[in-house]
Structures are given as C-alpha cells and as structure tokens.
Short mmCIF file of C-alpha atoms and ligand atoms in Angstrom, two decimals:
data_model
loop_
_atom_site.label_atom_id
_atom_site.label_comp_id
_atom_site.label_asym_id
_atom_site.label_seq_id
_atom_site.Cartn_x
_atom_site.Cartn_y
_atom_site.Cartn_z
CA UNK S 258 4.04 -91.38 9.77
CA UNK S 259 4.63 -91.38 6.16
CA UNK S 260 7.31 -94.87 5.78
CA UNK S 261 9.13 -94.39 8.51
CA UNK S 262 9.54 -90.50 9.03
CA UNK S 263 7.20 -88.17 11.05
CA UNK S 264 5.63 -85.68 9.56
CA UNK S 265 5.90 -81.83 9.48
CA UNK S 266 3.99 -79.07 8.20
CA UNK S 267 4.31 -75.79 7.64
CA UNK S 268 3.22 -72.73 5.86
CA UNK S 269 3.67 -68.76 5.15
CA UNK S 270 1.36 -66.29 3.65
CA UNK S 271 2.01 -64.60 -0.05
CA UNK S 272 1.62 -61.33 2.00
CA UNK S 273 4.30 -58.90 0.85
CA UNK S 274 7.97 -59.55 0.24
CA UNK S 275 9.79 -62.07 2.20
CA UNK S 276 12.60 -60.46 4.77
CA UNK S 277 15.89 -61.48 6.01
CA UNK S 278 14.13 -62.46 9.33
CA UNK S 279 11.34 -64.62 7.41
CA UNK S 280 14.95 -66.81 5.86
CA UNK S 281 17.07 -66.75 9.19
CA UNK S 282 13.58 -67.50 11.55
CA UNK S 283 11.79 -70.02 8.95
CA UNK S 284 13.01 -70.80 5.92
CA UNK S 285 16.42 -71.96 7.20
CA UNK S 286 14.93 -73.91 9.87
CA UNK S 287 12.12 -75.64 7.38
CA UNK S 288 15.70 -76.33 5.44
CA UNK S 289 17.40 -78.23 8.42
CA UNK S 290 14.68 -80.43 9.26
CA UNK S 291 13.60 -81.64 5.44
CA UNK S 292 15.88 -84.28 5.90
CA UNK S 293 14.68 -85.86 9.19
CA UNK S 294 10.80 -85.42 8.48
CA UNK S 295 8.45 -85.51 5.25
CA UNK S 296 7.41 -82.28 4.89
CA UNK S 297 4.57 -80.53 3.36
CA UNK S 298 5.22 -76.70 2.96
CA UNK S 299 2.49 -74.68 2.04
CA UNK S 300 1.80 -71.19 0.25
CA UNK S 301 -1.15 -70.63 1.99
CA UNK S 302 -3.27 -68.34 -0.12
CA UNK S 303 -6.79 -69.14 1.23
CA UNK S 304 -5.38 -67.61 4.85
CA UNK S 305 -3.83 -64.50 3.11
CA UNK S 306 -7.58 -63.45 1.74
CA UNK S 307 -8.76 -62.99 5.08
CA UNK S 308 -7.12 -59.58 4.17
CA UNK S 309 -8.12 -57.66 1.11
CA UNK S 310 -6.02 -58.83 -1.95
CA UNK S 311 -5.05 -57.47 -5.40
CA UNK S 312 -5.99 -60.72 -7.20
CA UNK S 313 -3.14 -60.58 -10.07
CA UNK S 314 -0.82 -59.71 -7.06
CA UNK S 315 -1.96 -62.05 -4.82
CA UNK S 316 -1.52 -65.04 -7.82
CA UNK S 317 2.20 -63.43 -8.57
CA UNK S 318 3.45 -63.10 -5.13
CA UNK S 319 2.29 -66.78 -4.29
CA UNK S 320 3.88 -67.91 -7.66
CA UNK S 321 7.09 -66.08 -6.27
CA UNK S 322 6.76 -67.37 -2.86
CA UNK S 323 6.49 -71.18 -4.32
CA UNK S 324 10.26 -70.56 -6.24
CA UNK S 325 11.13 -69.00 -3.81
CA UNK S 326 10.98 -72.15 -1.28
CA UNK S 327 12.55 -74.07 -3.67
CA UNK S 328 15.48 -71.41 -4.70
CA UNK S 329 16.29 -71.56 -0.67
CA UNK S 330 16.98 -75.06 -1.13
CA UNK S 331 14.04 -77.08 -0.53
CA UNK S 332 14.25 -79.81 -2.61
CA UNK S 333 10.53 -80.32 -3.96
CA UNK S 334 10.97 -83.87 -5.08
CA UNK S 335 11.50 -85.02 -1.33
CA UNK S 336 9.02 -81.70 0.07
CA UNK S 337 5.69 -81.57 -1.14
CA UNK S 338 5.98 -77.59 -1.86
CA UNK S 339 2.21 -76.75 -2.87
CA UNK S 340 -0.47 -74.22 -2.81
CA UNK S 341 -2.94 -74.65 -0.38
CA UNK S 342 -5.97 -73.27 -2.42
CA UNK S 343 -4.81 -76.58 -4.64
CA UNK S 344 -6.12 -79.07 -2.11
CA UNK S 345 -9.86 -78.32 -1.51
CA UNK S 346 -9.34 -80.75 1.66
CA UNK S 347 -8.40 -77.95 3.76
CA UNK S 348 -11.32 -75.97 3.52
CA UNK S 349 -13.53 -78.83 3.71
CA UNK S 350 -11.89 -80.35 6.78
CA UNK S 351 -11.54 -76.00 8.54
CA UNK S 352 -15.63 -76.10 7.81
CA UNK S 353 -16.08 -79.23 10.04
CA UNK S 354 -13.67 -77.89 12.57
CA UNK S 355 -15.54 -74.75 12.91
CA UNK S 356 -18.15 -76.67 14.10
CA UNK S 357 -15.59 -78.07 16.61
CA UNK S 358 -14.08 -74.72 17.98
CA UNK S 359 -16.11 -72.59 20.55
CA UNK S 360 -16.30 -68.98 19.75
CA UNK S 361 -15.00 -67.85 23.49
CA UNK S 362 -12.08 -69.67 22.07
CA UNK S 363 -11.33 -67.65 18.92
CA UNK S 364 -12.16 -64.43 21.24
CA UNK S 365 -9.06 -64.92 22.74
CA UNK S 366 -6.57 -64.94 19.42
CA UNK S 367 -4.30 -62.24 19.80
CA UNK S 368 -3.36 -62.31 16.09
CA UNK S 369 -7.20 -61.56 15.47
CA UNK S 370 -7.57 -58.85 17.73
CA UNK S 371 -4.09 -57.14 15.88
CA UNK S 372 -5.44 -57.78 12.45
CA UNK S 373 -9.03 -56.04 13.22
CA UNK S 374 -7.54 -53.62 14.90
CA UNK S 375 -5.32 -52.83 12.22
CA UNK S 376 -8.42 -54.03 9.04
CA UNK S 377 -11.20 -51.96 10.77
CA UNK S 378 -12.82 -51.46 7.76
CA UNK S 379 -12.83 -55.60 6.89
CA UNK S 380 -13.59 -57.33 9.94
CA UNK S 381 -14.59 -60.76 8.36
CA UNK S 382 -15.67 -64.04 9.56
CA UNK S 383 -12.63 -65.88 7.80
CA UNK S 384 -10.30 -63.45 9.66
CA UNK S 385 -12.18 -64.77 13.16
CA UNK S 386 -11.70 -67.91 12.16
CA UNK S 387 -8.13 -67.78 10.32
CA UNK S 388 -6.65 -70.44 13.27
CA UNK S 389 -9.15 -73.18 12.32
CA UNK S 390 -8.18 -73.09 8.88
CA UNK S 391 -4.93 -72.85 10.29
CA UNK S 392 -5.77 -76.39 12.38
CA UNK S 393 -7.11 -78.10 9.28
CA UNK S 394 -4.21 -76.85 7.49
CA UNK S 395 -2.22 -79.32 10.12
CA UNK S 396 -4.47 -81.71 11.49
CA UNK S 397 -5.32 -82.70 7.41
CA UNK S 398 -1.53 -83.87 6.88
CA UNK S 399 -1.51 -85.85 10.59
CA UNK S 400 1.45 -83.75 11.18
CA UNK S 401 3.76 -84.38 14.10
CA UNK S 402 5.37 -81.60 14.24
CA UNK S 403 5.00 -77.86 13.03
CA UNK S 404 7.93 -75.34 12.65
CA UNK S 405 6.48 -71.62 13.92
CA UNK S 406 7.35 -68.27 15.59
CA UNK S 407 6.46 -67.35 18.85
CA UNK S 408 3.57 -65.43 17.21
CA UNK S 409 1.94 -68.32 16.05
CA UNK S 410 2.30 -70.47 19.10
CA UNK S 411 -1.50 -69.45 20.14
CA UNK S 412 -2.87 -70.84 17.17
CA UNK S 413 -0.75 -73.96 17.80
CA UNK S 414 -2.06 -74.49 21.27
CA UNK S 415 -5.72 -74.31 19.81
CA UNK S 416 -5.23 -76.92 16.85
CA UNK S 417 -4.13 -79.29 19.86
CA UNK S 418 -6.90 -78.18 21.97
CA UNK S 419 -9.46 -79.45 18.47
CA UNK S 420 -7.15 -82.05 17.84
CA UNK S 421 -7.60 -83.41 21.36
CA UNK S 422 -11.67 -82.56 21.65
CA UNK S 423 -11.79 -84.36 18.27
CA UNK S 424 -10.18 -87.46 19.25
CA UNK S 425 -12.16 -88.13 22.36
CA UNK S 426 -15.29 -87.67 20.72
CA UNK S 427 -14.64 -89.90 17.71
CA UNK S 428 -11.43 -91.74 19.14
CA UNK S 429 -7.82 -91.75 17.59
CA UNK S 430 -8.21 -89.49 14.43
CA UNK S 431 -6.24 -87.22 14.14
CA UNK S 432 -1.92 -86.54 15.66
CA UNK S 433 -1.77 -84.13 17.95
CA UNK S 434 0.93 -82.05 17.10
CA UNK S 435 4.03 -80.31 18.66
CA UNK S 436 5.16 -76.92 18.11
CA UNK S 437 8.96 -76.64 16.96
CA UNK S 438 10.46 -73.49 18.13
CA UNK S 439 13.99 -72.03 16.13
CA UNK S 440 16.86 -71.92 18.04
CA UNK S 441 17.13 -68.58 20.16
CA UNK S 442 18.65 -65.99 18.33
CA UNK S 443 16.14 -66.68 15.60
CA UNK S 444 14.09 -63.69 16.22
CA UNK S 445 15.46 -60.90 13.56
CA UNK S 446 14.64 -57.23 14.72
CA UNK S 447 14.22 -54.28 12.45
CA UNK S 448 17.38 -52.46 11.58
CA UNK S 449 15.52 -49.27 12.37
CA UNK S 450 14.02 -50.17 15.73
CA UNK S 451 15.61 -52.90 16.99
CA UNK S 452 13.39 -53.47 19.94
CA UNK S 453 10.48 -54.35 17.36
CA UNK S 454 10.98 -57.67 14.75
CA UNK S 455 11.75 -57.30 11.69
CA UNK S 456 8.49 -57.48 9.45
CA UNK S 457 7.83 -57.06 5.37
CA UNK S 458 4.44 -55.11 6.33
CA UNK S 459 7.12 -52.44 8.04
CA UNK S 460 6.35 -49.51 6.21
CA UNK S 461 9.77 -48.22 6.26
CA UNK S 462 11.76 -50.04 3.51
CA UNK S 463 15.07 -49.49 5.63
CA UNK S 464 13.97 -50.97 8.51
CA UNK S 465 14.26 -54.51 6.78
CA UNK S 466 16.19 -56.63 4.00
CA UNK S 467 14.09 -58.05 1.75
CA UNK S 468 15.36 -61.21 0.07
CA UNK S 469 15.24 -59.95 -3.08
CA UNK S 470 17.21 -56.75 -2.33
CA UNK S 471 20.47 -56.18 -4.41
CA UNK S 472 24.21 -55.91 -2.98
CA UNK S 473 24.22 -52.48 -2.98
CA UNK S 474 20.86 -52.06 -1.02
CA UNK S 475 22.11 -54.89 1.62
CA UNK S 476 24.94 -52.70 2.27
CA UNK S 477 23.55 -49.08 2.18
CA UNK S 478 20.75 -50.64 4.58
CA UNK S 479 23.45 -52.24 7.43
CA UNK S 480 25.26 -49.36 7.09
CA UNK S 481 22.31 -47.09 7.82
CA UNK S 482 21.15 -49.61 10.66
CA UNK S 483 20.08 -48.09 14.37
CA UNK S 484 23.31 -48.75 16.59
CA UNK S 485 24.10 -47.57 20.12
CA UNK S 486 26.68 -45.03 21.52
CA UNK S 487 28.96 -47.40 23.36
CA UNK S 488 31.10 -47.44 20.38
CA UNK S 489 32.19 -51.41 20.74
CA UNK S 490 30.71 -54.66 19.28
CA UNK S 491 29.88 -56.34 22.71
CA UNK S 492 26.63 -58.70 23.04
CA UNK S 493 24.63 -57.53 25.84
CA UNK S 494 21.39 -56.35 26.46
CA UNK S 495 21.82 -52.76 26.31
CA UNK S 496 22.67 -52.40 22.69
CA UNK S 497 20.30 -53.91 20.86
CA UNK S 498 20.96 -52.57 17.79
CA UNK S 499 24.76 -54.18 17.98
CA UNK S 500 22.82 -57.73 19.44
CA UNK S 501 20.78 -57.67 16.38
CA UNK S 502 23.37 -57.03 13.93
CA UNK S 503 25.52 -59.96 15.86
CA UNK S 504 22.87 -62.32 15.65
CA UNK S 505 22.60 -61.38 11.92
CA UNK S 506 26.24 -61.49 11.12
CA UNK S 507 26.45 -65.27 13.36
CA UNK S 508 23.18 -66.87 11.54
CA UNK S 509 25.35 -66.09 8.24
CA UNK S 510 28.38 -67.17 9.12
CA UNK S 511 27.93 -70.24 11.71
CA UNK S 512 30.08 -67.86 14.38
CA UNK S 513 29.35 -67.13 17.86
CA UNK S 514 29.07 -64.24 19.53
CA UNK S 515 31.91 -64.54 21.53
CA UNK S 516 33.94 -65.07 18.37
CA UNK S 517 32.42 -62.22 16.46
CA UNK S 518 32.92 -60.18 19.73
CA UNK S 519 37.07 -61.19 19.15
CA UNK S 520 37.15 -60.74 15.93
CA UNK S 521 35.74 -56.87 16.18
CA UNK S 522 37.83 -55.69 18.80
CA UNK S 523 39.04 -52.38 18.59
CA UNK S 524 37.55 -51.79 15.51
CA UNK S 525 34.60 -49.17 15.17
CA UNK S 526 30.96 -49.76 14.25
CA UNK S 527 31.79 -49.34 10.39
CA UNK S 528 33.65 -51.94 9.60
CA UNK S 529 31.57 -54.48 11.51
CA UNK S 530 28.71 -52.88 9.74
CA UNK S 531 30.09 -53.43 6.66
CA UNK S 532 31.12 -57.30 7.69
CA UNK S 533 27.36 -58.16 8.75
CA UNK S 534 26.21 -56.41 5.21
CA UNK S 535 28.51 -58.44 3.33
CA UNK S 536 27.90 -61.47 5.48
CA UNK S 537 24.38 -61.39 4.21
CA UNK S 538 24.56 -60.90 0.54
CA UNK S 539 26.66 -64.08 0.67
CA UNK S 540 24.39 -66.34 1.87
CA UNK S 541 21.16 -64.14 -0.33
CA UNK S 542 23.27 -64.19 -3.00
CA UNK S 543 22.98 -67.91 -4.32
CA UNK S 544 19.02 -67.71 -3.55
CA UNK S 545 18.59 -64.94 -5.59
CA UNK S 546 20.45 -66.34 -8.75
CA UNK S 547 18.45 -70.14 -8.17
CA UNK S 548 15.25 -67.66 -8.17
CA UNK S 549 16.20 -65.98 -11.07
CA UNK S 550 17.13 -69.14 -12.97
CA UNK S 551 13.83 -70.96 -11.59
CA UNK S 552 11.70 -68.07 -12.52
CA UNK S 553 12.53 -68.58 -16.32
CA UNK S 554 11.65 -72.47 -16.05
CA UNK S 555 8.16 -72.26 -16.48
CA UNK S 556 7.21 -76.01 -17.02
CA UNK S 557 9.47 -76.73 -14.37
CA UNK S 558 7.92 -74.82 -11.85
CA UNK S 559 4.10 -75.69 -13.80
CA UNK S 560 5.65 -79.65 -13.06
CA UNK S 561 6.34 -79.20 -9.52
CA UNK S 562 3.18 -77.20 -8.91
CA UNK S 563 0.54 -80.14 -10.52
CA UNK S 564 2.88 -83.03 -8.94
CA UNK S 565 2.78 -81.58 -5.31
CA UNK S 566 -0.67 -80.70 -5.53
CA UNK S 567 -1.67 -84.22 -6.40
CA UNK S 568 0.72 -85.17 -3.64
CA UNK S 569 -0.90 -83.41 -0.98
CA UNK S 570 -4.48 -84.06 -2.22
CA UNK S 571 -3.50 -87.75 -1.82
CA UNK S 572 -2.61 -87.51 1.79
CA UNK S 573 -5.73 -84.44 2.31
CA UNK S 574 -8.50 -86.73 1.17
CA UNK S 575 -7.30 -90.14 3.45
CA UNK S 576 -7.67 -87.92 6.50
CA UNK S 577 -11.08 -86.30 5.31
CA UNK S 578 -12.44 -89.27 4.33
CA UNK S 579 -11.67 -90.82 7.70
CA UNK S 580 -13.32 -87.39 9.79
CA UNK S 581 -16.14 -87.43 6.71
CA UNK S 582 -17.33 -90.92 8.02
CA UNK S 583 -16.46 -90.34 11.68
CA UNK S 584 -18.93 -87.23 11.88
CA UNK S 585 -21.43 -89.27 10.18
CA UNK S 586 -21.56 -88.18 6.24
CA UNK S 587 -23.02 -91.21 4.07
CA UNK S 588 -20.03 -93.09 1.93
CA UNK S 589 -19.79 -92.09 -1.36
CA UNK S 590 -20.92 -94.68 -3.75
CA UNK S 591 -18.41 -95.55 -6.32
P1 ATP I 94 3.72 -59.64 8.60
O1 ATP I 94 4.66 -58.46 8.60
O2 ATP I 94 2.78 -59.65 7.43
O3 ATP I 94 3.10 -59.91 9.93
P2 ATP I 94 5.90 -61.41 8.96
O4 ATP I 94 7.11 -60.87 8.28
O5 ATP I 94 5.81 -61.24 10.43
O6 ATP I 94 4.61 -60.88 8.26
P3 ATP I 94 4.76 -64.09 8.72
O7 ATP I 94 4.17 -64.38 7.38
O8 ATP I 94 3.83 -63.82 9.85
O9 ATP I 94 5.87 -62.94 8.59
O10 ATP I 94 5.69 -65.28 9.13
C1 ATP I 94 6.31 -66.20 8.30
C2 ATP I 94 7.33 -66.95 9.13
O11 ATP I 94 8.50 -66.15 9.36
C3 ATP I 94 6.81 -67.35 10.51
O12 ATP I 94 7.24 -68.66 10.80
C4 ATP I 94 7.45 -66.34 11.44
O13 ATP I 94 7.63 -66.84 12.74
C5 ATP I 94 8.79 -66.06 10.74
N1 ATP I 94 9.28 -64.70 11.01
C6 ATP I 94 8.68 -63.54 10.64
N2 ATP I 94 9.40 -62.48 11.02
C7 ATP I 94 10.50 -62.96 11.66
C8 ATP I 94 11.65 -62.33 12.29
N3 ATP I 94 11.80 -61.02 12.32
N4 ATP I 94 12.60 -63.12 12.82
C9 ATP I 94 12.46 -64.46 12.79
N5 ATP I 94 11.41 -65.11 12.22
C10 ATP I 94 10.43 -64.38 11.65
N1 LTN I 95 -0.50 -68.37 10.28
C1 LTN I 95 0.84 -68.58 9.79
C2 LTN I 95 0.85 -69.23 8.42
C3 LTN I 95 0.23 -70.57 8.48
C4 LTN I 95 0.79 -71.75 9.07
C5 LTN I 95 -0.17 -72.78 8.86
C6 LTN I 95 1.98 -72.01 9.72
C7 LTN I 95 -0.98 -70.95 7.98
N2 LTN I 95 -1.23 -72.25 8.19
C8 LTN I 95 0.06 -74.06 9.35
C9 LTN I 95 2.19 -73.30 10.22
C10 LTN I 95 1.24 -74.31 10.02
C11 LTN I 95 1.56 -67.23 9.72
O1 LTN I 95 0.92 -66.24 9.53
N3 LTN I 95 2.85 -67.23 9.83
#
C-alpha cells in the first residue's frame, strides 16, 4: 500500500511500434485502473535487450514509448511513468532472485522456448532468465496487482511462486501479487489472419494498425481486412474476421455486439468496414495529436522522466534494502 491505495505495476517493451491491439488490450486497461491504484508503468528497456538492439533505436523507440503512455492519457503526475534501466534496483533485486528460481523452472517458459526458437543465433542467459527480471520488476514495487495478457500469465504464476519461496524463507517480504486479466474481447486479432493476434513484430504491415498510422492508412487497412463469405455482420464463431472487426468497432465506441449487429443489418461488409475504420481513427486520433504536441516539449518530457525516476528509485531501494539485509548483506555505513 502506498496511503491508502494498492499498488499496480506494469510494463511493455520498446520493441517495435505499438498496435491497435497493444491500446485496446493494455493501454486502455492501465488507463481505467490509474484511478483506483498507484501505479508504476514501466518502459522496460533492460528486458527488450535480451534481443539484439539497434542502440540509437532502441533509446528512440523507448523515448516514444514513454510519450506515448502519457499521450494515451496517463497522467504522470499521479503514475510514476519511468524507464526501468533508470532504477538500478531492478537488476540488483532480478540478481538475488536468480539465486531464488530453479532452472527446471525457467525450462518450462513458453515465451523462452518461442523467443530461441525464433533468436537461434542469440540464445542468451538474460533471455533464460527474462521472467526473473520480470519478478523483480514486480516484487521491487510490492505490487498488488499486475495488468497482463494471457501470454504473460506464466511469468506471473512464477513471480508468485519466488514471491511465496521468498517469504517463507525470510518471512513477510515481499506482496504476492495477482494477475489482472482485460475484459474478454480484449484480445485484438490480425486483420489479415484473424485466427492469430494482432502483433507489431507481424511482418505484414496490413495485418495490423499501428498507433501511429494516419487516417488514410486506418481506412485502406479495414477496408482491406480478411472477412468471411456469409455476407452479414453477425457475431459468431464462424466468422472471425467479422468477430474481430466487431470487437474492434465495440472497444471504440462503448457498443455491444448485439447493438452493432442492429445497427448493420442489411447493409454489406463495406460500409461496416468503413464504420469500424472510422471508429478507430476517432479514438487514435486525439493520441496522436497529444504525441505530437508532447514530442516537441522536450523539458517537459526531460521533467517527467528525472521526477519518475527518482520516484520509483524511492520506492526500489526500501524494498532492496529490506531483501539486502534479509539475505544477509552487511548495512551500509552512513
Ligand atoms: P510482439 O509482437 O513483440 O510479441 P506484442 O504486440 O505481442 O509484441 P507485447 O509487448 O508482448 O506486445 O505486449 C504488450 C502488452 O500488449 C501486453 O500486455 C499484451 O498482453 C498486450 N497485447 C499485445 N497484443 C495484443 C492484442 N493483439 N490484443 C490485446 N492485447 C495485446
Ligand atoms: N514481459 C512483458 C513486459 C513486462 C512486464 C513486466 C509486464 C516486463 N516486466 C512486469 C508486467 C509486469 C511483455 O513482454 N509484455
């Protein structure tokens, strides 16, 4: 507890450019629930090394990643909006962990045996042990709860699993936290095939919409989407295509599908096309102009960067300090 709110943490990688399903399946959610918790959100740039990086890349995409939390809405005077390479806490606290984390368990990581699979050629020990950095990441901010996908929900399990071996070693230090899963309906696929999720490492630039992506784009890209034959806007199973575009078109607008399934009626495939697209660059729209605006604001965004940090280092070093002394490192002398 930070006063009287519970905590939550979360985090994304400044891998690639953020899609429509990273907004509708995160970012909105982390939006909803700044109110009712203190939040830390993270760019978490030590995890996206794991992979090989372009480092001028890798500095600009987290830069744009940081605005672009803040141009969805997150207020960063209330969420402590940081970069995680600016709190040497979570390293120090994932190095300790390691020693608290068996190797049969990382083994089983799913994520880890995608990423080799797909990194043959850079099978590192930071990728094998990506979810303990992932744990500290968590476990250093006592956080009570922690906003993911479904992927990530393994790597959850195992920072409760440390969490849990910690405290009954060294009694009550650190929360054990919950997972908070987005409503249903939060999972958005790719426009191209719809039976696979929508990704920004998709190599087909059709298959998703990118939050940066112009009006034009938005539309050319819905209107080019996968559909079915069936010929009517009907939520079921079978048309996936038409189910993803619904879900779409209802995350923008607050409808349901039943009321989306009314209002397209006898109409063809086109025009609800063309609804959904427009749907979208209405609610990317105002994003995309507070990103543009923040993006010229240098000291702003240099302000909010150095406060946060020293934020989040606050909280970082209470619970490091506490694990420091619990595993037996000798106090600091002051
Ligand atoms: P990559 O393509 O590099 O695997 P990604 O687009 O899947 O990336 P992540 O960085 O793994 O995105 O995830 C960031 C957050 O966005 C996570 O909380 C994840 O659950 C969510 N997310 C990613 N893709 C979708 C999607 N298609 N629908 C809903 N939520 C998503
Ligand atoms: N592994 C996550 C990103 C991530 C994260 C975290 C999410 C790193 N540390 C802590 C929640 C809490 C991903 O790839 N989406």
């Amino acid at each position: 507890m930070i006063g009287d709110q519970k905590i939550l943490f979360s985090g994304m990688q400044a891998t690639g450019t953020l899609t429509l399903g990273n907004y509708l399946g995160a970012l909105k959610n982390w939006l909803e629930l700044s109110d009712e918790y203190e939040c830390f959100y993270s760019v978490v740039d030590l995890h996206s090394i794991t992979v090989r990086q372009d480092p001028a890349e890798l500095r600009k995409r987290a830069r744009n990643l940081l605005t672009l939390y803040i141009a969805a809405g997150l207020d960063p005077k209330k969420n402590c909006i940081y970069y995680q390479s600016h709190v040497s806490g979570h390293a120090e606290l994932a190095w300790i962990l390691n020693c608290f984390t068996y190797m049969g368990e990382l083994n089983r990581m799913t994520q880890f045996k995608d990423k080799a699979a797909k990194h043959a050629d850079n099978i590192n020990s930071g990728l094998y042990t990506y979810p303990v950095l992932m744990a500290a990441d968590i476990l250093l901010y006592q956080a009570d709860v922690v906003p993911v996908g479904k992927d990530q929900m393994q790597h959850l399990e195992l920072t409760r699993d440390i969490a849990q071996r910690f405290n009954a070693i060294y009694g009550d230090v650190f929360t054990v936290p919950e997972a908070y899963l987005g409503k249903v309906g939060a999972k958005i696929m790719s426009l191209q095939e719809p039976t696979k999720k929508m990704s920004k490492s998709d190599e087909n630039a059709n298959a998703s919409i990118y939050l940066m992506d112009d009006p034009d784009t938005i539309i050319r890209k819905f209107k080019r989407a996968v559909t079915d034959s069936e010929a009517c806007v009907r939520y079921s199973e079978n048309q996936p295509g038409i189910r993803n575009l619904i879900d779409i078109y209802c995350a923008c607008t607050g409808k349901t599908p039943e009321e989306t399934e009314k209002e397209f009626d006898g109409k063809g495939y086109g025009d609800f096309k063309m609804a959904v697209g427009e749907s979208v660059v209405s609610v990317l729209k105002p994003v995309q102009e507070r990103f543009a605006d923040l993006s010229k604001d240098k000291a702003y965004i240099d302000g909010i960067i150095k406060e946060n940090a020293e934020k989040a280092n606050y909280y970082a070093t209470k619970t490091l300090r506490k694990v420091q002394k619990k595993v037996g490192f000798p106090e600091r002398i002051r």
